[in-house]
């Protein structure tokens, strides 16, 4: 959470305080960002008092600006850029108004007949990891429930570590595993949803940084039925029986994500 107060002009100039509502040092630019402002009209006195106008209040006009940036403050804010006679208010930055991996300065200037004071905050936006490479071995593909495939993600770069990796399958991106800091996983793979029209299974890796920004890479690998299984139901039964025994052991001692991955392989073979 960022908090910065700058008093400009001595005496009766308004004092301005700003803070950004954020759980992290970097904000997600695809979401709304809230700025909370407090304006003290005269030298440490709360409330708008001490004026000579008929209502007994001091007129304070607060205006937002973005100095030193190319961001247009009018289009960036979902709330008015000029606020009159308010001592506490929130301002909302529009989703996607800011770009990833950039720094923006938001300044609030408060002006009364006694002078002008301002405060400003710098907002750093998060950026997704640079897109790397996904490799699947063996490259030539393999057989459902018989071949162990190694999925490996590399060359994803980001300043906000640790990175976390998750592998998904098919066009609907069904997760094979939960997010993990391991970039390499070994697993059996199911037949693709497109089988028997195609044996090409789409594999996707999603890579997430410390603050949740993610990027992904994808590739395909051939996953085939065991030879002769099409005409030999007993072979399928044996393969499934052996895989089920392995599944029981995994359920007791293994990663639950690996259990689910093997269950998908068994189901795909039974339904083939």
PDB file of C-alpha atoms in Angstrom:
ATOM      1  CA  UNK A   1       0.000   0.000   0.000  1.00  0.00           C
ATOM      2  CA  UNK A   2       1.440   3.373  -1.020  1.00  0.00           C
ATOM      3  CA  UNK A   3       1.052   6.444   1.186  1.00  0.00           C
ATOM      4  CA  UNK A   4       2.597   9.813   0.459  1.00  0.00           C
ATOM      5  CA  UNK A   5       1.842  13.280   1.782  1.00  0.00           C
ATOM      6  CA  UNK A   6       3.400  16.421   0.367  1.00  0.00           C
ATOM      7  CA  UNK A   7       2.620  19.826   1.819  1.00  0.00           C
ATOM      8  CA  UNK A   8       3.260  22.670  -0.574  1.00  0.00           C
ATOM      9  CA  UNK A   9       3.042  26.320   0.521  1.00  0.00           C
ATOM     10  CA  UNK A  10       3.154  27.240   4.167  1.00  0.00           C
ATOM     11  CA  UNK A  11       0.351  28.717   6.198  1.00  0.00           C
ATOM     12  CA  UNK A  12      -3.193  28.266   5.032  1.00  0.00           C
ATOM     13  CA  UNK A  13      -2.700  26.319   1.788  1.00  0.00           C
ATOM     14  CA  UNK A  14      -4.722  23.079   1.719  1.00  0.00           C
ATOM     15  CA  UNK A  15      -2.954  19.890   2.743  1.00  0.00           C
ATOM     16  CA  UNK A  16      -3.496  16.789   0.598  1.00  0.00           C
ATOM     17  CA  UNK A  17      -3.020  13.123   1.491  1.00  0.00           C
ATOM     18  CA  UNK A  18      -3.204  10.230  -0.985  1.00  0.00           C
ATOM     19  CA  UNK A  19      -3.062   6.469  -0.774  1.00  0.00           C
ATOM     20  CA  UNK A  20      -3.520   3.605  -3.220  1.00  0.00           C
ATOM     21  CA  UNK A  21      -5.731   0.672  -2.239  1.00  0.00           C
ATOM     22  CA  UNK A  22      -3.562  -2.295  -3.219  1.00  0.00           C
ATOM     23  CA  UNK A  23      -2.404  -5.506  -1.566  1.00  0.00           C
ATOM     24  CA  UNK A  24       0.824  -5.579  -3.558  1.00  0.00           C
ATOM     25  CA  UNK A  25       3.679  -3.295  -4.513  1.00  0.00           C
ATOM     26  CA  UNK A  26       2.563  -3.626  -8.140  1.00  0.00           C
ATOM     27  CA  UNK A  27      -1.026  -3.315  -9.322  1.00  0.00           C
ATOM     28  CA  UNK A  28      -2.868  -5.321 -11.951  1.00  0.00           C
ATOM     29  CA  UNK A  29      -3.667  -2.813 -14.736  1.00  0.00           C
ATOM     30  CA  UNK A  30      -6.565  -4.943 -16.008  1.00  0.00           C
ATOM     31  CA  UNK A  31      -8.544  -4.229 -12.826  1.00  0.00           C
ATOM     32  CA  UNK A  32      -9.880  -1.049 -11.250  1.00  0.00           C
ATOM     33  CA  UNK A  33      -7.428   0.787  -9.010  1.00  0.00           C
ATOM     34  CA  UNK A  34      -8.781   2.991  -6.208  1.00  0.00           C
ATOM     35  CA  UNK A  35      -7.099   6.159  -4.935  1.00  0.00           C
ATOM     36  CA  UNK A  36      -8.288   7.559  -1.600  1.00  0.00           C
ATOM     37  CA  UNK A  37      -7.806  11.282  -0.989  1.00  0.00           C
ATOM     38  CA  UNK A  38      -8.062  13.489   2.082  1.00  0.00           C
ATOM     39  CA  UNK A  39      -8.000  17.285   1.723  1.00  0.00           C
ATOM     40  CA  UNK A  40      -7.435  19.469   4.789  1.00  0.00           C
ATOM     41  CA  UNK A  41      -8.424  22.962   3.659  1.00  0.00           C
ATOM     42  CA  UNK A  42      -6.361  25.084   6.070  1.00  0.00           C
ATOM     43  CA  UNK A  43      -3.081  24.320   7.851  1.00  0.00           C
ATOM     44  CA  UNK A  44      -3.979  21.200   9.806  1.00  0.00           C
ATOM     45  CA  UNK A  45      -7.608  22.047  10.561  1.00  0.00           C
ATOM     46  CA  UNK A  46     -10.089  19.389   9.544  1.00  0.00           C
ATOM     47  CA  UNK A  47     -13.310  20.526   7.998  1.00  0.00           C
ATOM     48  CA  UNK A  48     -13.886  23.403   5.610  1.00  0.00           C
ATOM     49  CA  UNK A  49     -14.094  26.468   7.859  1.00  0.00           C
ATOM     50  CA  UNK A  50     -12.859  30.020   8.221  1.00  0.00           C
ATOM     51  CA  UNK A  51     -14.210  31.592   5.052  1.00  0.00           C
ATOM     52  CA  UNK A  52     -15.686  35.005   4.578  1.00  0.00           C
ATOM     53  CA  UNK A  53     -18.307  33.749   2.136  1.00  0.00           C
ATOM     54  CA  UNK A  54     -21.987  33.694   3.198  1.00  0.00           C
ATOM     55  CA  UNK A  55     -22.065  29.973   4.024  1.00  0.00           C
ATOM     56  CA  UNK A  56     -19.047  30.131   6.301  1.00  0.00           C
ATOM     57  CA  UNK A  57     -17.120  27.585   4.235  1.00  0.00           C
ATOM     58  CA  UNK A  58     -13.920  27.765   2.236  1.00  0.00           C
ATOM     59  CA  UNK A  59     -14.252  26.787  -1.414  1.00  0.00           C
ATOM     60  CA  UNK A  60     -11.651  24.098  -2.213  1.00  0.00           C
ATOM     61  CA  UNK A  61     -11.330  22.780  -5.738  1.00  0.00           C
ATOM     62  CA  UNK A  62      -9.362  19.533  -6.137  1.00  0.00           C
ATOM     63  CA  UNK A  63      -8.064  18.511  -9.562  1.00  0.00           C
ATOM     64  CA  UNK A  64      -6.384  15.301 -10.766  1.00  0.00           C
ATOM     65  CA  UNK A  65      -3.490  15.292 -13.208  1.00  0.00           C
ATOM     66  CA  UNK A  66      -0.850  12.822 -14.458  1.00  0.00           C
ATOM     67  CA  UNK A  67       2.391  14.815 -14.739  1.00  0.00           C
ATOM     68  CA  UNK A  68       5.248  13.344 -16.713  1.00  0.00           C
ATOM     69  CA  UNK A  69       3.166  10.604 -18.340  1.00  0.00           C
ATOM     70  CA  UNK A  70       1.352  10.243 -21.645  1.00  0.00           C
ATOM     71  CA  UNK A  71      -1.795   9.065 -19.853  1.00  0.00           C
ATOM     72  CA  UNK A  72      -4.875  11.216 -20.430  1.00  0.00           C
ATOM     73  CA  UNK A  73      -6.334  11.687 -16.968  1.00  0.00           C
ATOM     74  CA  UNK A  74      -9.870  12.340 -18.226  1.00  0.00           C
ATOM     75  CA  UNK A  75     -10.127   9.017 -20.053  1.00  0.00           C
ATOM     76  CA  UNK A  76      -8.163   7.142 -17.382  1.00  0.00           C
ATOM     77  CA  UNK A  77     -10.502   7.951 -14.498  1.00  0.00           C
ATOM     78  CA  UNK A  78     -13.992   6.539 -14.012  1.00  0.00           C
ATOM     79  CA  UNK A  79     -14.753   9.393 -11.608  1.00  0.00           C
ATOM     80  CA  UNK A  80     -14.611  13.192 -12.099  1.00  0.00           C
ATOM     81  CA  UNK A  81     -11.215  14.824 -12.511  1.00  0.00           C
ATOM     82  CA  UNK A  82     -12.372  17.913 -10.604  1.00  0.00           C
ATOM     83  CA  UNK A  83     -13.978  17.737  -7.170  1.00  0.00           C
ATOM     84  CA  UNK A  84     -15.447  20.741  -5.373  1.00  0.00           C
ATOM     85  CA  UNK A  85     -15.834  21.203  -1.600  1.00  0.00           C
ATOM     86  CA  UNK A  86     -15.037  17.625  -0.525  1.00  0.00           C
ATOM     87  CA  UNK A  87     -12.522  16.707   2.176  1.00  0.00           C
ATOM     88  CA  UNK A  88     -12.516  12.919   1.658  1.00  0.00           C
ATOM     89  CA  UNK A  89     -13.264  11.033  -1.529  1.00  0.00           C
ATOM     90  CA  UNK A  90     -12.219   8.077  -3.676  1.00  0.00           C
ATOM     91  CA  UNK A  91     -11.163   8.102  -7.291  1.00  0.00           C
ATOM     92  CA  UNK A  92     -11.188   5.035  -9.554  1.00  0.00           C
ATOM     93  CA  UNK A  93      -8.728   4.361 -12.369  1.00  0.00           C
ATOM     94  CA  UNK A  94     -10.420   2.601 -15.269  1.00  0.00           C
ATOM     95  CA  UNK A  95      -9.433  -1.041 -15.982  1.00  0.00           C
ATOM     96  CA  UNK A  96      -6.793  -1.275 -18.728  1.00  0.00           C
ATOM     97  CA  UNK A  97      -6.242   2.496 -18.737  1.00  0.00           C
ATOM     98  CA  UNK A  98      -2.647   1.815 -17.715  1.00  0.00           C
ATOM     99  CA  UNK A  99      -0.220  -0.377 -19.615  1.00  0.00           C
ATOM    100  CA  UNK A 100       1.614  -3.376 -18.174  1.00  0.00           C
ATOM    101  CA  UNK A 101       5.099  -2.869 -16.789  1.00  0.00           C
ATOM    102  CA  UNK A 102       4.923   0.913 -16.474  1.00  0.00           C
ATOM    103  CA  UNK A 103       5.016   3.599 -13.785  1.00  0.00           C
ATOM    104  CA  UNK A 104       2.378   6.329 -13.570  1.00  0.00           C
ATOM    105  CA  UNK A 105       2.208   9.437 -11.396  1.00  0.00           C
ATOM    106  CA  UNK A 106      -1.182  10.657 -10.205  1.00  0.00           C
ATOM    107  CA  UNK A 107      -1.266  14.121  -8.620  1.00  0.00           C
ATOM    108  CA  UNK A 108      -4.124  15.745  -6.739  1.00  0.00           C
ATOM    109  CA  UNK A 109      -3.915  19.534  -6.419  1.00  0.00           C
ATOM    110  CA  UNK A 110      -6.233  21.307  -3.966  1.00  0.00           C
ATOM    111  CA  UNK A 111      -6.732  25.040  -4.410  1.00  0.00           C
ATOM    112  CA  UNK A 112      -8.486  27.564  -2.179  1.00  0.00           C
ATOM    113  CA  UNK A 113      -8.174  31.331  -1.937  1.00  0.00           C
ATOM    114  CA  UNK A 114      -5.333  30.725   0.523  1.00  0.00           C
ATOM    115  CA  UNK A 115      -3.139  28.840  -1.914  1.00  0.00           C
ATOM    116  CA  UNK A 116      -2.563  25.434  -3.506  1.00  0.00           C
ATOM    117  CA  UNK A 117      -1.291  22.224  -2.015  1.00  0.00           C
ATOM    118  CA  UNK A 118      -0.827  18.858  -3.683  1.00  0.00           C
ATOM    119  CA  UNK A 119       0.196  15.256  -3.153  1.00  0.00           C
ATOM    120  CA  UNK A 120       1.134  12.624  -5.689  1.00  0.00           C
ATOM    121  CA  UNK A 121       1.588   8.865  -5.797  1.00  0.00           C
ATOM    122  CA  UNK A 122       3.497   6.651  -8.197  1.00  0.00           C
ATOM    123  CA  UNK A 123       1.726   3.496  -9.334  1.00  0.00           C
ATOM    124  CA  UNK A 124       3.771   0.622 -10.747  1.00  0.00           C
ATOM    125  CA  UNK A 125       1.823  -1.823 -12.909  1.00  0.00           C
ATOM    126  CA  UNK A 126       2.635  -5.499 -13.103  1.00  0.00           C
ATOM    127  CA  UNK A 127       3.583  -7.264 -16.331  1.00  0.00           C
ATOM    128  CA  UNK A 128       3.168 -10.909 -17.271  1.00  0.00           C
ATOM    129  CA  UNK A 129       6.274 -13.101 -17.613  1.00  0.00           C
ATOM    130  CA  UNK A 130       7.911 -12.943 -21.017  1.00  0.00           C
ATOM    131  CA  UNK A 131       6.676 -15.865 -23.102  1.00  0.00           C
ATOM    132  CA  UNK A 132       9.051 -18.812 -23.123  1.00  0.00           C
ATOM    133  CA  UNK A 133       9.050 -22.296 -24.601  1.00  0.00           C
ATOM    134  CA  UNK A 134       7.166 -25.531 -23.902  1.00  0.00           C
ATOM    135  CA  UNK A 135       8.732 -28.877 -24.816  1.00  0.00           C
ATOM    136  CA  UNK A 136       7.195 -32.357 -24.618  1.00  0.00           C
ATOM    137  CA  UNK A 137       9.294 -35.527 -24.698  1.00  0.00           C
ATOM    138  CA  UNK A 138       9.276 -37.967 -26.358  1.00  0.00           C
ATOM    139  CA  UNK A 139       8.761 -35.638 -29.328  1.00  0.00           C
ATOM    140  CA  UNK A 140       7.472 -38.461 -31.491  1.00  0.00           C
ATOM    141  CA  UNK A 141       4.577 -39.021 -29.097  1.00  0.00           C
ATOM    142  CA  UNK A 142       3.512 -42.165 -27.307  1.00  0.00           C
ATOM    143  CA  UNK A 143       0.766 -44.446 -26.087  1.00  0.00           C
ATOM    144  CA  UNK A 144      -2.001 -43.707 -23.622  1.00  0.00           C
ATOM    145  CA  UNK A 145      -1.300 -45.282 -20.184  1.00  0.00           C
ATOM    146  CA  UNK A 146       2.029 -46.699 -21.374  1.00  0.00           C
ATOM    147  CA  UNK A 147       4.213 -43.721 -22.200  1.00  0.00           C
ATOM    148  CA  UNK A 148       5.458 -41.295 -19.588  1.00  0.00           C
ATOM    149  CA  UNK A 149       5.726 -37.821 -21.091  1.00  0.00           C
ATOM    150  CA  UNK A 150       7.985 -35.097 -19.717  1.00  0.00           C
ATOM    151  CA  UNK A 151       6.563 -31.584 -19.938  1.00  0.00           C
ATOM    152  CA  UNK A 152       9.161 -28.841 -19.622  1.00  0.00           C
ATOM    153  CA  UNK A 153       8.761 -25.047 -19.597  1.00  0.00           C
ATOM    154  CA  UNK A 154      11.802 -22.820 -20.125  1.00  0.00           C
ATOM    155  CA  UNK A 155      12.871 -19.229 -20.838  1.00  0.00           C
ATOM    156  CA  UNK A 156       9.936 -17.571 -19.052  1.00  0.00           C
ATOM    157  CA  UNK A 157      11.377 -14.423 -17.452  1.00  0.00           C
ATOM    158  CA  UNK A 158       9.986 -12.108 -14.802  1.00  0.00           C
ATOM    159  CA  UNK A 159      11.312  -9.895 -11.998  1.00  0.00           C
ATOM    160  CA  UNK A 160       8.602 -10.957  -9.561  1.00  0.00           C
ATOM    161  CA  UNK A 161       9.639 -14.407  -8.402  1.00  0.00           C
ATOM    162  CA  UNK A 162       8.878 -17.163  -7.716  1.00  0.00           C
ATOM    163  CA  UNK A 163       7.247 -18.250 -10.936  1.00  0.00           C
ATOM    164  CA  UNK A 164       4.563 -20.932 -10.783  1.00  0.00           C
ATOM    165  CA  UNK A 165       3.706 -23.378 -13.561  1.00  0.00           C
ATOM    166  CA  UNK A 166       0.515 -25.201 -14.493  1.00  0.00           C
ATOM    167  CA  UNK A 167      -0.014 -27.623 -17.376  1.00  0.00           C
ATOM    168  CA  UNK A 168      -3.317 -27.974 -19.237  1.00  0.00           C
ATOM    169  CA  UNK A 169      -4.623 -30.181 -22.046  1.00  0.00           C
ATOM    170  CA  UNK A 170      -6.925 -29.860 -25.059  1.00  0.00           C
ATOM    171  CA  UNK A 171      -8.546 -26.726 -26.452  1.00  0.00           C
ATOM    172  CA  UNK A 172     -10.737 -26.360 -23.350  1.00  0.00           C
ATOM    173  CA  UNK A 173      -7.533 -26.107 -21.259  1.00  0.00           C
ATOM    174  CA  UNK A 174      -8.393 -28.724 -18.681  1.00  0.00           C
ATOM    175  CA  UNK A 175      -5.749 -28.576 -15.905  1.00  0.00           C
ATOM    176  CA  UNK A 176      -3.468 -31.578 -15.533  1.00  0.00           C
ATOM    177  CA  UNK A 177      -1.815 -30.256 -12.370  1.00  0.00           C
ATOM    178  CA  UNK A 178      -2.166 -27.519  -9.821  1.00  0.00           C
ATOM    179  CA  UNK A 179       0.149 -24.520  -9.947  1.00  0.00           C
ATOM    180  CA  UNK A 180       3.623 -25.472  -8.762  1.00  0.00           C
ATOM    181  CA  UNK A 181       7.084 -23.904  -8.683  1.00  0.00           C
ATOM    182  CA  UNK A 182       8.355 -26.913 -10.642  1.00  0.00           C
ATOM    183  CA  UNK A 183       8.712 -26.197 -14.357  1.00  0.00           C
ATOM    184  CA  UNK A 184       9.091 -29.906 -15.255  1.00  0.00           C
ATOM    185  CA  UNK A 185       6.420 -32.582 -14.791  1.00  0.00           C
ATOM    186  CA  UNK A 186       6.337 -36.240 -15.818  1.00  0.00           C
ATOM    187  CA  UNK A 187       2.954 -37.794 -16.499  1.00  0.00           C
ATOM    188  CA  UNK A 188       0.875 -40.033 -18.672  1.00  0.00           C
ATOM    189  CA  UNK A 189      -1.388 -38.269 -21.146  1.00  0.00           C
ATOM    190  CA  UNK A 190      -4.941 -39.059 -22.276  1.00  0.00           C
ATOM    191  CA  UNK A 191      -6.207 -39.319 -25.805  1.00  0.00           C
ATOM    192  CA  UNK A 192      -7.260 -35.925 -27.183  1.00  0.00           C
ATOM    193  CA  UNK A 193     -10.914 -34.951 -27.260  1.00  0.00           C
ATOM    194  CA  UNK A 194     -10.598 -34.902 -31.055  1.00  0.00           C
ATOM    195  CA  UNK A 195      -9.828 -38.668 -31.188  1.00  0.00           C
ATOM    196  CA  UNK A 196     -10.316 -40.614 -33.481  1.00  0.00           C
ATOM    197  CA  UNK A 197     -10.254 -37.732 -35.982  1.00  0.00           C
ATOM    198  CA  UNK A 198      -6.849 -36.708 -34.656  1.00  0.00           C
ATOM    199  CA  UNK A 199      -4.247 -38.014 -32.221  1.00  0.00           C
ATOM    200  CA  UNK A 200      -2.727 -34.547 -31.667  1.00  0.00           C
ATOM    201  CA  UNK A 201      -3.155 -33.493 -28.039  1.00  0.00           C
ATOM    202  CA  UNK A 202      -2.775 -29.783 -27.320  1.00  0.00           C
ATOM    203  CA  UNK A 203      -0.577 -29.086 -24.277  1.00  0.00           C
ATOM    204  CA  UNK A 204      -0.481 -25.616 -22.685  1.00  0.00           C
ATOM    205  CA  UNK A 205       1.661 -24.277 -19.873  1.00  0.00           C
ATOM    206  CA  UNK A 206       0.532 -21.232 -17.901  1.00  0.00           C
ATOM    207  CA  UNK A 207       3.248 -19.382 -16.026  1.00  0.00           C
ATOM    208  CA  UNK A 208       2.275 -17.042 -13.206  1.00  0.00           C
ATOM    209  CA  UNK A 209       4.436 -14.505 -11.391  1.00  0.00           C
ATOM    210  CA  UNK A 210       4.378 -13.554  -7.705  1.00  0.00           C
ATOM    211  CA  UNK A 211       1.498 -11.113  -8.175  1.00  0.00           C
ATOM    212  CA  UNK A 212      -0.660 -13.338 -10.394  1.00  0.00           C
ATOM    213  CA  UNK A 213       0.121 -12.032 -13.884  1.00  0.00           C
ATOM    214  CA  UNK A 214       0.430 -14.938 -16.301  1.00  0.00           C
ATOM    215  CA  UNK A 215       1.503 -15.856 -19.816  1.00  0.00           C
ATOM    216  CA  UNK A 216       1.401 -19.144 -21.661  1.00  0.00           C
ATOM    217  CA  UNK A 217       2.926 -21.273 -24.393  1.00  0.00           C
ATOM    218  CA  UNK A 218       1.531 -24.314 -26.189  1.00  0.00           C
ATOM    219  CA  UNK A 219       2.518 -27.268 -28.332  1.00  0.00           C
ATOM    220  CA  UNK A 220       1.024 -30.562 -29.492  1.00  0.00           C
ATOM    221  CA  UNK A 221       2.048 -34.192 -29.110  1.00  0.00           C
ATOM    222  CA  UNK A 222       0.690 -37.410 -30.600  1.00  0.00           C
ATOM    223  CA  UNK A 223      -1.076 -39.708 -28.113  1.00  0.00           C
ATOM    224  CA  UNK A 224      -2.106 -43.045 -29.594  1.00  0.00           C
ATOM    225  CA  UNK A 225      -3.972 -46.190 -28.577  1.00  0.00           C
ATOM    226  CA  UNK A 226      -1.909 -49.282 -27.732  1.00  0.00           C
ATOM    227  CA  UNK A 227      -1.334 -51.447 -30.801  1.00  0.00           C
ATOM    228  CA  UNK A 228      -4.066 -54.058 -31.342  1.00  0.00           C
ATOM    229  CA  UNK A 229      -6.203 -52.571 -28.567  1.00  0.00           C
ATOM    230  CA  UNK A 230      -8.914 -51.639 -31.058  1.00  0.00           C
ATOM    231  CA  UNK A 231      -9.696 -55.303 -31.663  1.00  0.00           C
ATOM    232  CA  UNK A 232      -8.594 -56.739 -28.347  1.00  0.00           C
ATOM    233  CA  UNK A 233     -10.838 -55.817 -25.449  1.00  0.00           C
ATOM    234  CA  UNK A 234      -8.862 -58.074 -23.104  1.00  0.00           C
ATOM    235  CA  UNK A 235      -5.729 -56.002 -23.740  1.00  0.00           C
ATOM    236  CA  UNK A 236      -7.588 -52.829 -22.824  1.00  0.00           C
ATOM    237  CA  UNK A 237      -8.908 -54.535 -19.689  1.00  0.00           C
ATOM    238  CA  UNK A 238      -5.396 -55.559 -18.645  1.00  0.00           C
ATOM    239  CA  UNK A 239      -3.957 -52.090 -19.282  1.00  0.00           C
ATOM    240  CA  UNK A 240      -6.731 -50.444 -17.309  1.00  0.00           C
ATOM    241  CA  UNK A 241      -6.392 -52.962 -14.456  1.00  0.00           C
ATOM    242  CA  UNK A 242      -2.651 -52.318 -14.178  1.00  0.00           C
ATOM    243  CA  UNK A 243      -3.170 -48.561 -14.330  1.00  0.00           C
ATOM    244  CA  UNK A 244      -5.830 -48.762 -11.646  1.00  0.00           C
ATOM    245  CA  UNK A 245      -3.416 -50.511  -9.278  1.00  0.00           C
ATOM    246  CA  UNK A 246      -0.845 -47.790  -9.909  1.00  0.00           C
ATOM    247  CA  UNK A 247      -3.564 -45.214  -9.308  1.00  0.00           C
ATOM    248  CA  UNK A 248      -4.327 -46.671  -5.865  1.00  0.00           C
ATOM    249  CA  UNK A 249      -0.673 -46.322  -4.876  1.00  0.00           C
ATOM    250  CA  UNK A 250      -0.584 -42.760  -6.135  1.00  0.00           C
ATOM    251  CA  UNK A 251      -3.742 -41.919  -4.216  1.00  0.00           C
ATOM    252  CA  UNK A 252      -2.013 -42.960  -0.978  1.00  0.00           C
ATOM    253  CA  UNK A 253       1.481 -41.577  -1.545  1.00  0.00           C
ATOM    254  CA  UNK A 254       1.386 -39.321  -4.597  1.00  0.00           C
ATOM    255  CA  UNK A 255       0.415 -35.843  -5.687  1.00  0.00           C
ATOM    256  CA  UNK A 256      -3.403 -35.573  -6.056  1.00  0.00           C
ATOM    257  CA  UNK A 257      -2.830 -33.760  -9.350  1.00  0.00           C
ATOM    258  CA  UNK A 258      -0.951 -36.786 -10.691  1.00  0.00           C
ATOM    259  CA  UNK A 259      -3.826 -39.024  -9.623  1.00  0.00           C
ATOM    260  CA  UNK A 260      -6.253 -36.897 -11.616  1.00  0.00           C
ATOM    261  CA  UNK A 261      -3.960 -36.928 -14.652  1.00  0.00           C
ATOM    262  CA  UNK A 262      -3.848 -40.734 -14.614  1.00  0.00           C
ATOM    263  CA  UNK A 263      -7.607 -40.968 -14.148  1.00  0.00           C
ATOM    264  CA  UNK A 264      -8.059 -38.884 -17.313  1.00  0.00           C
ATOM    265  CA  UNK A 265      -5.828 -41.303 -19.213  1.00  0.00           C
ATOM    266  CA  UNK A 266      -7.809 -44.317 -17.987  1.00  0.00           C
ATOM    267  CA  UNK A 267     -11.115 -42.670 -18.869  1.00  0.00           C
ATOM    268  CA  UNK A 268      -9.932 -41.720 -22.346  1.00  0.00           C
ATOM    269  CA  UNK A 269      -8.858 -45.308 -23.070  1.00  0.00           C
ATOM    270  CA  UNK A 270     -12.126 -46.808 -21.806  1.00  0.00           C
ATOM    271  CA  UNK A 271     -14.129 -44.348 -23.930  1.00  0.00           C
ATOM    272  CA  UNK A 272     -12.013 -44.872 -27.080  1.00  0.00           C
TER     273      UNK A 272
END
